[in-house]
mmCIF file of C-alpha atoms in Angstrom:
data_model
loop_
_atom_site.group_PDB
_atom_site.id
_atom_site.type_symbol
_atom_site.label_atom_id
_atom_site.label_comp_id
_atom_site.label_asym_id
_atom_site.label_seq_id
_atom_site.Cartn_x
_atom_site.Cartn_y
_atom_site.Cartn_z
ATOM 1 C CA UNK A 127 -2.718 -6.277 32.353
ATOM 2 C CA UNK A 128 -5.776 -4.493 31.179
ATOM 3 C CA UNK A 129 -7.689 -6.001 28.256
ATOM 4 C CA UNK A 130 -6.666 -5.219 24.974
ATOM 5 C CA UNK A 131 -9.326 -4.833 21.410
ATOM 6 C CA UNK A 132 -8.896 -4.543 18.045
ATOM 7 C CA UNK A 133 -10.915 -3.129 15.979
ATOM 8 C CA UNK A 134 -11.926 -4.404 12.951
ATOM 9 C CA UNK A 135 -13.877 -3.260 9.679
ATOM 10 C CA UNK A 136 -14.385 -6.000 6.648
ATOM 11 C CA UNK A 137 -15.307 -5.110 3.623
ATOM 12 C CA UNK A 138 -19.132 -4.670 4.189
ATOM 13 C CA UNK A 139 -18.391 -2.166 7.333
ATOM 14 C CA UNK A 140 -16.004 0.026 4.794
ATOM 15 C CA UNK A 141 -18.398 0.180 2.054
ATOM 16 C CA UNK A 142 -21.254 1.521 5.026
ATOM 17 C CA UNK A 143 -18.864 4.062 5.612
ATOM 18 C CA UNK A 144 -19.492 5.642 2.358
ATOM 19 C CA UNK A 145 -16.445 7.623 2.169
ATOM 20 C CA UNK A 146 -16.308 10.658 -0.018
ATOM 21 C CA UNK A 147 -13.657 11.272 -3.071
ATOM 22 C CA UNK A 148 -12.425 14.065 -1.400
ATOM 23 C CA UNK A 149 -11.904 12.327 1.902
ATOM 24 C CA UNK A 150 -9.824 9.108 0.629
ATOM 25 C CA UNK A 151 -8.003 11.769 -1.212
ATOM 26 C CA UNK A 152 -7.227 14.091 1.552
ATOM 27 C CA UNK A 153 -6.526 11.292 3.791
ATOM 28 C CA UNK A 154 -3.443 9.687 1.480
ATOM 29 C CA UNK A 155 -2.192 12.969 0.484
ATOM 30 C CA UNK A 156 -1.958 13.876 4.528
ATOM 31 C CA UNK A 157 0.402 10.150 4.409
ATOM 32 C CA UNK A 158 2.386 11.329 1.343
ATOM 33 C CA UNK A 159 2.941 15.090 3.316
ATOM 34 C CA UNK A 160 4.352 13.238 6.338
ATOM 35 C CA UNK A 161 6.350 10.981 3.946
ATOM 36 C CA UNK A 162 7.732 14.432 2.293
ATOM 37 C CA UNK A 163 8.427 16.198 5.683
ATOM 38 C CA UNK A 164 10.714 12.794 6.857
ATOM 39 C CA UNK A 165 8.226 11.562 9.552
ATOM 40 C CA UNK A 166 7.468 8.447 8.087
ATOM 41 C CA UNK A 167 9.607 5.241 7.883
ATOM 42 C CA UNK A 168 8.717 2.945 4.560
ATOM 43 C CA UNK A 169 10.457 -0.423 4.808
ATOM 44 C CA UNK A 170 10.524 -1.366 0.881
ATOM 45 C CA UNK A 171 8.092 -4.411 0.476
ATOM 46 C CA UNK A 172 9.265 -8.103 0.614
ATOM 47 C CA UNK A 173 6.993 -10.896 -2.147
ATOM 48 C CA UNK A 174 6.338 -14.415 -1.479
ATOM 49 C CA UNK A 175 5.588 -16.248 -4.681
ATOM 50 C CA UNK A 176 3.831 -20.011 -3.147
ATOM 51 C CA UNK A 177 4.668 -21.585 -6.496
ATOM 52 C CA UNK A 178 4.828 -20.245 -10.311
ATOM 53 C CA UNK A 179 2.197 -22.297 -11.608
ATOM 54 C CA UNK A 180 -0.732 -20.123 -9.185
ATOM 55 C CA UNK A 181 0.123 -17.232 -11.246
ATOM 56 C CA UNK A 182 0.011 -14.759 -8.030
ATOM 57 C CA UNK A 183 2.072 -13.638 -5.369
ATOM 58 C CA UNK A 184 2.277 -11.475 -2.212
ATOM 59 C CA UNK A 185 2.621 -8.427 -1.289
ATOM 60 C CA UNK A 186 4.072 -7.289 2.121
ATOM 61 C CA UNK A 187 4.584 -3.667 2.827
ATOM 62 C CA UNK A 188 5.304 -2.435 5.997
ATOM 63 C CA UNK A 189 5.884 1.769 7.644
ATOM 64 C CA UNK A 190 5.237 4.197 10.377
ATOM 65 C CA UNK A 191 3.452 7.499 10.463
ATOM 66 C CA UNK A 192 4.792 9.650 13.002
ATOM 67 C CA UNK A 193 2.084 12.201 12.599
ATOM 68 C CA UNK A 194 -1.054 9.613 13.156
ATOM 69 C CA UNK A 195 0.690 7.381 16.005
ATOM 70 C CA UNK A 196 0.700 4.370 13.640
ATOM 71 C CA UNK A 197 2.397 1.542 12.543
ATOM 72 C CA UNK A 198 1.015 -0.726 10.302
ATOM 73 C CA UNK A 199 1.378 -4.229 7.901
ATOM 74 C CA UNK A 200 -0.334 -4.535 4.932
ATOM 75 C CA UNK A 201 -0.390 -8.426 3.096
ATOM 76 C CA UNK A 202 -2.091 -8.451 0.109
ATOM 77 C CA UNK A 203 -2.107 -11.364 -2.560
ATOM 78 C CA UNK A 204 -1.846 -9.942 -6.468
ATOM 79 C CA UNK A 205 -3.470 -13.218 -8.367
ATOM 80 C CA UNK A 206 -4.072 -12.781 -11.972
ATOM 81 C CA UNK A 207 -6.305 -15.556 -13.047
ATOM 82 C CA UNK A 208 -8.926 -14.573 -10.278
ATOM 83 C CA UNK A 209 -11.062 -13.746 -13.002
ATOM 84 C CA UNK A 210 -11.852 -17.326 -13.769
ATOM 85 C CA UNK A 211 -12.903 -17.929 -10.178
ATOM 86 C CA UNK A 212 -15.036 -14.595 -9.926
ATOM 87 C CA UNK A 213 -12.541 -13.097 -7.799
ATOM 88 C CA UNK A 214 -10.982 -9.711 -7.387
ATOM 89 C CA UNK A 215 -7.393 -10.022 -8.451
ATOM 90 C CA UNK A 216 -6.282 -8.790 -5.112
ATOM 91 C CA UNK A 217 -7.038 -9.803 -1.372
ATOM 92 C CA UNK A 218 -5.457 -7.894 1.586
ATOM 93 C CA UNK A 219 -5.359 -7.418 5.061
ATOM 94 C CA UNK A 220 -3.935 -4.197 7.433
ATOM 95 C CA UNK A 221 -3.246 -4.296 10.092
ATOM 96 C CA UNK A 222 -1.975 -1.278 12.433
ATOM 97 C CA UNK A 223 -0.331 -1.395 15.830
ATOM 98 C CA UNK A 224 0.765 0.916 18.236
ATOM 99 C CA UNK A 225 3.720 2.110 17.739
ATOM 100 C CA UNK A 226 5.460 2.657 21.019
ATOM 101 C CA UNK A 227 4.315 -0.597 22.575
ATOM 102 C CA UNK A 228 3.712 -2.666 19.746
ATOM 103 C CA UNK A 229 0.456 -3.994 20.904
ATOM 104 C CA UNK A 230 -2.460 -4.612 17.924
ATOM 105 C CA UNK A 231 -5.114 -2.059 17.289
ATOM 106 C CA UNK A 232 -7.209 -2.688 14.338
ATOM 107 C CA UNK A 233 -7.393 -5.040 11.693
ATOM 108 C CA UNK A 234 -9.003 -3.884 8.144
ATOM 109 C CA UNK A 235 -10.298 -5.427 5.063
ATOM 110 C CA UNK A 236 -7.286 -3.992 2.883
ATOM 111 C CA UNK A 237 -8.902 -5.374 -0.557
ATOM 112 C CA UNK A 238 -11.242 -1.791 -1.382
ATOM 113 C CA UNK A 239 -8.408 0.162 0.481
ATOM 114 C CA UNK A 240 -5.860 -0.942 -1.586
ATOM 115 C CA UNK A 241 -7.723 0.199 -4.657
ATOM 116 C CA UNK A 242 -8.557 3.377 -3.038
ATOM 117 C CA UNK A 243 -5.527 4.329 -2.048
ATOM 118 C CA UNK A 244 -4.191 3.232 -5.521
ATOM 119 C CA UNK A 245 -6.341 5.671 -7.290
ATOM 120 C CA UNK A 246 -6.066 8.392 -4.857
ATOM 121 C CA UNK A 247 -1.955 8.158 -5.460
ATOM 122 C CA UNK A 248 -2.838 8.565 -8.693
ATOM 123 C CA UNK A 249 -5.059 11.165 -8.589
ATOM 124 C CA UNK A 250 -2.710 12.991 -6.202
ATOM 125 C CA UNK A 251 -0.057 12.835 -8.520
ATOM 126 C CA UNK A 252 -1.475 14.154 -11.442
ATOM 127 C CA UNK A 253 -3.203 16.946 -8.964
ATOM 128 C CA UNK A 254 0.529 18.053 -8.767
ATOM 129 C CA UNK A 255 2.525 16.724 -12.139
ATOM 130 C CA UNK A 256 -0.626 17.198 -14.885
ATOM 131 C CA UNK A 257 -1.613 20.305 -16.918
ATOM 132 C CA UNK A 258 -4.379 21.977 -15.097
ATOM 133 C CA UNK A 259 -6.351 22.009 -18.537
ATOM 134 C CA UNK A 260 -6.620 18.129 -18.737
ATOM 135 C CA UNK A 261 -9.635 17.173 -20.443
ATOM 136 C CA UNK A 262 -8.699 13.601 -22.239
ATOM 137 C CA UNK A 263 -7.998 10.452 -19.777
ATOM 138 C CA UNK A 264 -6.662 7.362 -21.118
ATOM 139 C CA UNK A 265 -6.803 3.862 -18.812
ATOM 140 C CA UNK A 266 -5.317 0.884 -19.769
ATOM 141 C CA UNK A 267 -6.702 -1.919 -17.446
ATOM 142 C CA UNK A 268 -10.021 -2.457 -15.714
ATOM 143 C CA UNK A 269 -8.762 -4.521 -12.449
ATOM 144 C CA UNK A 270 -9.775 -2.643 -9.306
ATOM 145 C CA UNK A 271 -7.472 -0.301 -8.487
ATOM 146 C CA UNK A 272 -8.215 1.377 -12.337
ATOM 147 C CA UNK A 273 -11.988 1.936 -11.150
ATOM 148 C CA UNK A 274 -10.636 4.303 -8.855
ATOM 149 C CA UNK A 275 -8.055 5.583 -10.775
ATOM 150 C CA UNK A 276 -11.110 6.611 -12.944
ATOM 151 C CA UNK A 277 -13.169 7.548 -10.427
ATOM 152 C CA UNK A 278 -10.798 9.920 -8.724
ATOM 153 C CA UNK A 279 -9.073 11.445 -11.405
ATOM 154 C CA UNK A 280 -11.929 12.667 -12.995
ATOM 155 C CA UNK A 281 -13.415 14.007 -9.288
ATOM 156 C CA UNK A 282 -10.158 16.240 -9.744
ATOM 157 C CA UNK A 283 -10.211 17.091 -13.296
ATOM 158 C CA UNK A 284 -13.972 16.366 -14.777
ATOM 159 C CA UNK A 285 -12.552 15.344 -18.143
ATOM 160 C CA UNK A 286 -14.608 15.890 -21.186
ATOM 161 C CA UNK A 287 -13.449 12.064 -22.506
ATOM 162 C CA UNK A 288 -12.388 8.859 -20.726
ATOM 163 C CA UNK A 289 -11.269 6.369 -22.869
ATOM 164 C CA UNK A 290 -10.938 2.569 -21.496
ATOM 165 C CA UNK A 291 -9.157 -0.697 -22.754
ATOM 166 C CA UNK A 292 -8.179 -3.865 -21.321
ATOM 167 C CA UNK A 293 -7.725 -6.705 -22.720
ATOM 168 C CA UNK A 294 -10.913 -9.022 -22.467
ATOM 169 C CA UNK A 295 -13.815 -7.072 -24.680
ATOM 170 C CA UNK A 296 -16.733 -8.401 -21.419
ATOM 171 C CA UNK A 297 -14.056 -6.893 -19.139
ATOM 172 C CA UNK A 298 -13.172 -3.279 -20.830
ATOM 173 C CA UNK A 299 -17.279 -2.895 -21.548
ATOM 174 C CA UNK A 300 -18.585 -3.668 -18.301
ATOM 175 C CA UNK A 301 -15.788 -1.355 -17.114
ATOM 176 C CA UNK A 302 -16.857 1.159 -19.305
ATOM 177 C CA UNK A 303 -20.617 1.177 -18.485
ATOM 178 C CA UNK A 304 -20.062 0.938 -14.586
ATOM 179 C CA UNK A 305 -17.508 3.953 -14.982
ATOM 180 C CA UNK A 306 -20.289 5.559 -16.505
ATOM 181 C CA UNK A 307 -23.364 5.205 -14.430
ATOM 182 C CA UNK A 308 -21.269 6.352 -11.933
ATOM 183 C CA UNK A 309 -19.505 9.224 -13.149
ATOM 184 C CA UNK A 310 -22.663 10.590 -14.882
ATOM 185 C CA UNK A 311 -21.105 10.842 -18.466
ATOM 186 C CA UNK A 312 -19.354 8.512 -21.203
ATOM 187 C CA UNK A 313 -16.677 6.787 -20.668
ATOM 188 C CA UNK A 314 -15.577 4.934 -23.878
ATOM 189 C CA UNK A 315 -14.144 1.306 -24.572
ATOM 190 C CA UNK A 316 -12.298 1.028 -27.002
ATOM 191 C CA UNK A 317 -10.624 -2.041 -28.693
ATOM 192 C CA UNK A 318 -6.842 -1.151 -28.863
ATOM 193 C CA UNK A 319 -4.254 0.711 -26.748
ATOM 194 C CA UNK A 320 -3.236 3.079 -29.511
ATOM 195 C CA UNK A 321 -7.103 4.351 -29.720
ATOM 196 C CA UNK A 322 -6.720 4.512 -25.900
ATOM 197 C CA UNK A 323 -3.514 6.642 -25.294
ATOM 198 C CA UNK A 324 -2.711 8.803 -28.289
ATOM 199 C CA UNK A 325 -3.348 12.123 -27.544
ATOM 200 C CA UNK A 326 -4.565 11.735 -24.264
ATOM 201 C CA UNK A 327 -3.337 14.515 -21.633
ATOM 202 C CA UNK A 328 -3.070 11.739 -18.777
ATOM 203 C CA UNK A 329 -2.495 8.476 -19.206
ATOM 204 C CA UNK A 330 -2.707 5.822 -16.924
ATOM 205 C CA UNK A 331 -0.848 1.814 -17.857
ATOM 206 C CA UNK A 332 -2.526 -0.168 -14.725
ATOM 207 C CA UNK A 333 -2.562 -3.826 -17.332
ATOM 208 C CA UNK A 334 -1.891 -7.192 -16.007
ATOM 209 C CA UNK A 335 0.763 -9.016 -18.541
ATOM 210 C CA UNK A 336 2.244 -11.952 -17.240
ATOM 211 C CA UNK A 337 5.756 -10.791 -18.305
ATOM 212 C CA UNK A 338 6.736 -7.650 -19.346
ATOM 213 C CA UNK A 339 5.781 -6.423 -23.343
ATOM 214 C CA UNK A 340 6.512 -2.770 -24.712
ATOM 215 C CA UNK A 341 2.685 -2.543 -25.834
ATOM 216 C CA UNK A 342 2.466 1.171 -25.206
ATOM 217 C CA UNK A 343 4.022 2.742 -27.576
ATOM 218 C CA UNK A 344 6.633 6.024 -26.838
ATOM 219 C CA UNK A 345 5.335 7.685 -30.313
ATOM 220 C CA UNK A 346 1.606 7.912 -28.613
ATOM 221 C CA UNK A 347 2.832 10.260 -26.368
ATOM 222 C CA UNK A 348 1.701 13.765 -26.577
ATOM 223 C CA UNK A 349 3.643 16.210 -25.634
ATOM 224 C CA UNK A 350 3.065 17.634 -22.009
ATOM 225 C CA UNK A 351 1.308 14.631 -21.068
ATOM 226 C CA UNK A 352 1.701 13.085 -17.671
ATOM 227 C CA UNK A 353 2.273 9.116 -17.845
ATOM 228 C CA UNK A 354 1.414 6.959 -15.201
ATOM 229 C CA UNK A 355 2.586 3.329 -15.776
ATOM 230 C CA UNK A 356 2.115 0.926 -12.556
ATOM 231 C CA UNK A 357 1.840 -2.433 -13.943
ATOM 232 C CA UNK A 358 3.442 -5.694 -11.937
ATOM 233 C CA UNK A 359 5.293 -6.386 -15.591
ATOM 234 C CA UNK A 360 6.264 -4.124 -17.716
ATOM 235 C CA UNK A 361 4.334 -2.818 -20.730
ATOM 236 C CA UNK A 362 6.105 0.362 -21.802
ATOM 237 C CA UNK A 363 9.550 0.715 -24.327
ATOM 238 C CA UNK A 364 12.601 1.615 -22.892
ATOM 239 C CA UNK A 365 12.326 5.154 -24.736
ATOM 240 C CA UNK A 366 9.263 6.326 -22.992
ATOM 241 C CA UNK A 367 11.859 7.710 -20.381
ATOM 242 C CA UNK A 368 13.883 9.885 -22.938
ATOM 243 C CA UNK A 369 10.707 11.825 -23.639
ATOM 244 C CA UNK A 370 10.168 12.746 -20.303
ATOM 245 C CA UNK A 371 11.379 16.100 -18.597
ATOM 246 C CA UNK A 372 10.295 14.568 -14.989
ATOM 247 C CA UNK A 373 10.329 11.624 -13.664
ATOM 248 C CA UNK A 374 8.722 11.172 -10.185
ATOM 249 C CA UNK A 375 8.171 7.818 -7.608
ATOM 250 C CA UNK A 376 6.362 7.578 -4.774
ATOM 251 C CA UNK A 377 9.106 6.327 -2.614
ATOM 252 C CA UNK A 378 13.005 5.890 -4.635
ATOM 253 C CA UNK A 379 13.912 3.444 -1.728
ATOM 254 C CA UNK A 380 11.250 0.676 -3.188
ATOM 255 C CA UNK A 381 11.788 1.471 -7.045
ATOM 256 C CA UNK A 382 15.047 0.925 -7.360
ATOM 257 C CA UNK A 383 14.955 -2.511 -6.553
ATOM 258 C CA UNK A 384 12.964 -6.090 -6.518
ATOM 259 C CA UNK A 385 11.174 -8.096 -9.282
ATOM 260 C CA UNK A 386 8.547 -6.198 -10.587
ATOM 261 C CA UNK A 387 7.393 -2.506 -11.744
ATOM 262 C CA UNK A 388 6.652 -1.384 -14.852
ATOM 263 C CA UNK A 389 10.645 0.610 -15.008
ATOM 264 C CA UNK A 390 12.225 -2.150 -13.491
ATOM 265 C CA UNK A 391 14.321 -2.589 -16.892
ATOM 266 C CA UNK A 392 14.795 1.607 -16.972
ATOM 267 C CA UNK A 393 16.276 1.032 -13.184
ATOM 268 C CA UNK A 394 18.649 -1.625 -14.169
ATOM 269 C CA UNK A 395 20.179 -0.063 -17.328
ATOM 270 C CA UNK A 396 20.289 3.569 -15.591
ATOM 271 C CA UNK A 397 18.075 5.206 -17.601
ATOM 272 C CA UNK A 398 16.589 5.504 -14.121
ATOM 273 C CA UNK A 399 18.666 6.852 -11.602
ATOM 274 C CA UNK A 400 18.619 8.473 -8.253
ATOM 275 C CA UNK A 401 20.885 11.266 -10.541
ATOM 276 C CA UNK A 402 18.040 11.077 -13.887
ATOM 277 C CA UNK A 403 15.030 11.277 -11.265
ATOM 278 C CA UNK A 404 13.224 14.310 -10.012
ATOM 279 C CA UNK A 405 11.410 13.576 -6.879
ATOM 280 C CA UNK A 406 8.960 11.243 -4.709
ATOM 281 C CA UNK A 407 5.901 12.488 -4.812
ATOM 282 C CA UNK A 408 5.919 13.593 -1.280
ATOM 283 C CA UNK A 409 8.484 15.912 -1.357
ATOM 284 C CA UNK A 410 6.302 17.778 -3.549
ATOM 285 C CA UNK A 411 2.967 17.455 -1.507
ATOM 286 C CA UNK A 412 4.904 18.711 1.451
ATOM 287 C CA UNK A 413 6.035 21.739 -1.025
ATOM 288 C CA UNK A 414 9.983 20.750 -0.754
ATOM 289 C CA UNK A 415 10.280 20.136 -4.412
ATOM 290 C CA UNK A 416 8.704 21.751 -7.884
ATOM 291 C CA UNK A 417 5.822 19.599 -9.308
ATOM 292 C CA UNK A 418 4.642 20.782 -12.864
ATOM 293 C CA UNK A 419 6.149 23.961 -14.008
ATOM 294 C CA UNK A 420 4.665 24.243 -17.469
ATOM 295 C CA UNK A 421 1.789 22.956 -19.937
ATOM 296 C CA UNK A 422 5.089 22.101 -22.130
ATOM 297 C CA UNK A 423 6.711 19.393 -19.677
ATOM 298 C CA UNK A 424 5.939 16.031 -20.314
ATOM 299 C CA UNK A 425 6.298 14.114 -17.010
ATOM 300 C CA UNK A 426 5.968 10.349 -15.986
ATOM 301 C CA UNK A 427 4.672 9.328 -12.900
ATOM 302 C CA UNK A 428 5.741 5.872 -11.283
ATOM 303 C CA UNK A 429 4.137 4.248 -8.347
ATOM 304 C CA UNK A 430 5.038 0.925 -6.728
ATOM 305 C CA UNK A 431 2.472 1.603 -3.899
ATOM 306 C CA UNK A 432 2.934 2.945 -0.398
ATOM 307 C CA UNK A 433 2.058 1.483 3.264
ATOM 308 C CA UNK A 434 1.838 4.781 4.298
ATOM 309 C CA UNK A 435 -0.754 5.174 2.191
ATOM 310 C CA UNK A 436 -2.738 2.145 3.425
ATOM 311 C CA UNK A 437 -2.077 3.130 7.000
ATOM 312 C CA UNK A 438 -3.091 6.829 6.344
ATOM 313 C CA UNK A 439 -6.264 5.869 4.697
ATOM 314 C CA UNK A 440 -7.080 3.072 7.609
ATOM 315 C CA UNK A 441 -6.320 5.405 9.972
ATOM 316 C CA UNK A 442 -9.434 8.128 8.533
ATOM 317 C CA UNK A 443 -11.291 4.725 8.000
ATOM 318 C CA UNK A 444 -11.458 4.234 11.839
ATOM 319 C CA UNK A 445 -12.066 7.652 12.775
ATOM 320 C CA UNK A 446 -15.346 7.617 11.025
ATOM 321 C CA UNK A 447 -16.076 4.041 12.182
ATOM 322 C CA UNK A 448 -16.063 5.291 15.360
ATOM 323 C CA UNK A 449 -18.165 8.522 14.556
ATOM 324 C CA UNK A 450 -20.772 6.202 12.857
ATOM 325 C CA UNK A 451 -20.919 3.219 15.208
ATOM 326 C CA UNK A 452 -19.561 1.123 12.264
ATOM 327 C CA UNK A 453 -17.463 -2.440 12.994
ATOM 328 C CA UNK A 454 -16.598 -4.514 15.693
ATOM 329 C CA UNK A 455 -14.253 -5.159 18.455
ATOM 330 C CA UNK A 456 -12.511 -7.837 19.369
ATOM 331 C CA UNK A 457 -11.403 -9.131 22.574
ATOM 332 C CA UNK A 458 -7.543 -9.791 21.843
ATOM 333 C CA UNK A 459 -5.893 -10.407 25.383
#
């Protein structure tokens, strides 16, 4: 047998690669295409909780992406008292094999892709399901993936006001001032979620509650707003749905069932349906069905999160790598 190597990139080797806005975007929205065109498979994630009282469980999401020759399995542990323990919330590892033999190919830090390819779903979405005219972003939560949330969603729209919340005041304002060093204008904290979300044209619910609370509010909603709620627990009302002219997923197959999501109580009374819902998001990237149709609609978004995302967005990771001399390799066999 001839030797076999992985590659692998940790965290330090992705942050060298210095990857642009527009490529972690075009490199997800290239995953959600294939997903759209059918040459993906997505096998709905699987948790293991280790015990209640840790507060945290894991993730395991697994697919294939016919169009980049890869498999892949992402783990990634979703702990919400990290915090106390100056810890990112999430930890995760990818790792992507070959998909015809099965043998390893590259193992990644999946902690920063995660959050990148968090934001970049989000950004993509509202790309297709928000008014071109945006110009007021409201964020709820300031764990990782929001930063890019943020960070991306303004590289689409440049908004003219970000305002932030979470729920620890040291949290939302450091948010707040890192958001804004780096995006080169304001970005505003502010102390409730009605300040945050009324009359914002996109709105993004990324909170950590330890069980779910309707604390975002259906009245806030303007109309022809997009609405992105991703939360583990649920923070929205049950009504926020009968506003809504479109409702879009990123994959159906994963919403409509498990534990957690923010419409996991919308699923299971029906007010979320494979009949009530519009599309998955790829189905629109790949141009099969209508995003936005007017500045009048008033559309929610819902994302559970995608391993074709992860594995698209490791995939562009590598290539670069390789351009720039960037990780290791590792002897496997």
């Amino acid at each position: 047998m001839k030797p076999i190597y992985i590659d692998y990139l940790n965290a330090l080797d992705i942050e060298a690669l210095g990857l642009s806005d527009a490529e972690i975007i075009g490199a997800v929205e290239a995953g959600l295409v294939a997903q759209g065109k059918g040459q993906t498979v997505i096998e709905p994630r699987v948790h293991l909780e280790p015990d209640p009282s840790f507060r945290g469980h894991f993730n395991v999401l697994r697919g294939y992406v016919a169009p980049l020759g890869a498999a892949g399995v992402k783990i990634v542990g979703d702990y919400v008292d990290n915090y106390l323990h100056a810890l990112p919330s999430e930890f995760g590892i990818l790792n992507l094999f070959d998909p015809r033999t099965g043998a390893p190919r590259a193992i990644l830090d999946a902690t920063v892709i995660t959050d990148m390819r968090t934001g970049a779903v989000t950004a993509i979405g509202a790309k297709h399901l928000a008014k071109k005219s945006s110009r007021v972003l409201g964020h709820i939560g300031a764990r990782g993936t929001a930063y890019w949330n943020v960070r991306l969603l303004d590289h689409l729209f440049d908004f003219d006001e970000i305002r932030v919340h979470s729920r620890r005041p040291e949290s939302r304002d450091a948010f707040a001032a890192k958001l804004a060093a780096d995006l080169g204008k304001p970005v505003v904290a502010v102390a409730d979620w009605k300040s945050c979300v009324e009359g914002a044209d996109i709105v993004v619910e990324a909170s950590r509650l330890p069980e779910p609370q309707p604390l975002l509010k259906t009245a806030w909603i303007k109309r022809g707003a997009l609405v992105v709620p991703y939360g583990t627990m649920s923070a929205v009302e049950l009504s926020l749905t009968d506003i809504m002219q479109k409702i879009v997923v990123d994959d159906w197959g994963q919403c409509k069932g498990g534990k957690f999501g923010s419409l996991r109580a919308h699923v299971e009374t029906g007010r979320l349906s494979e009949a009530t819902l519009h599309a998955e998001l790829g189905q629109i990237a790949a141009g099969h069905k209508a995003g936005r149709q007017s500045d009048g609609e008033t559309i929610l978004f819902w994302h559970r999160g995608l391993s074709l995302s992860d594995i698209a967005l490791g995939k562009a990771m590598l290539a670069k790598a390789a351009e720039q001399g960037i990780g290791q390799r590792l002897r496997f066999a």
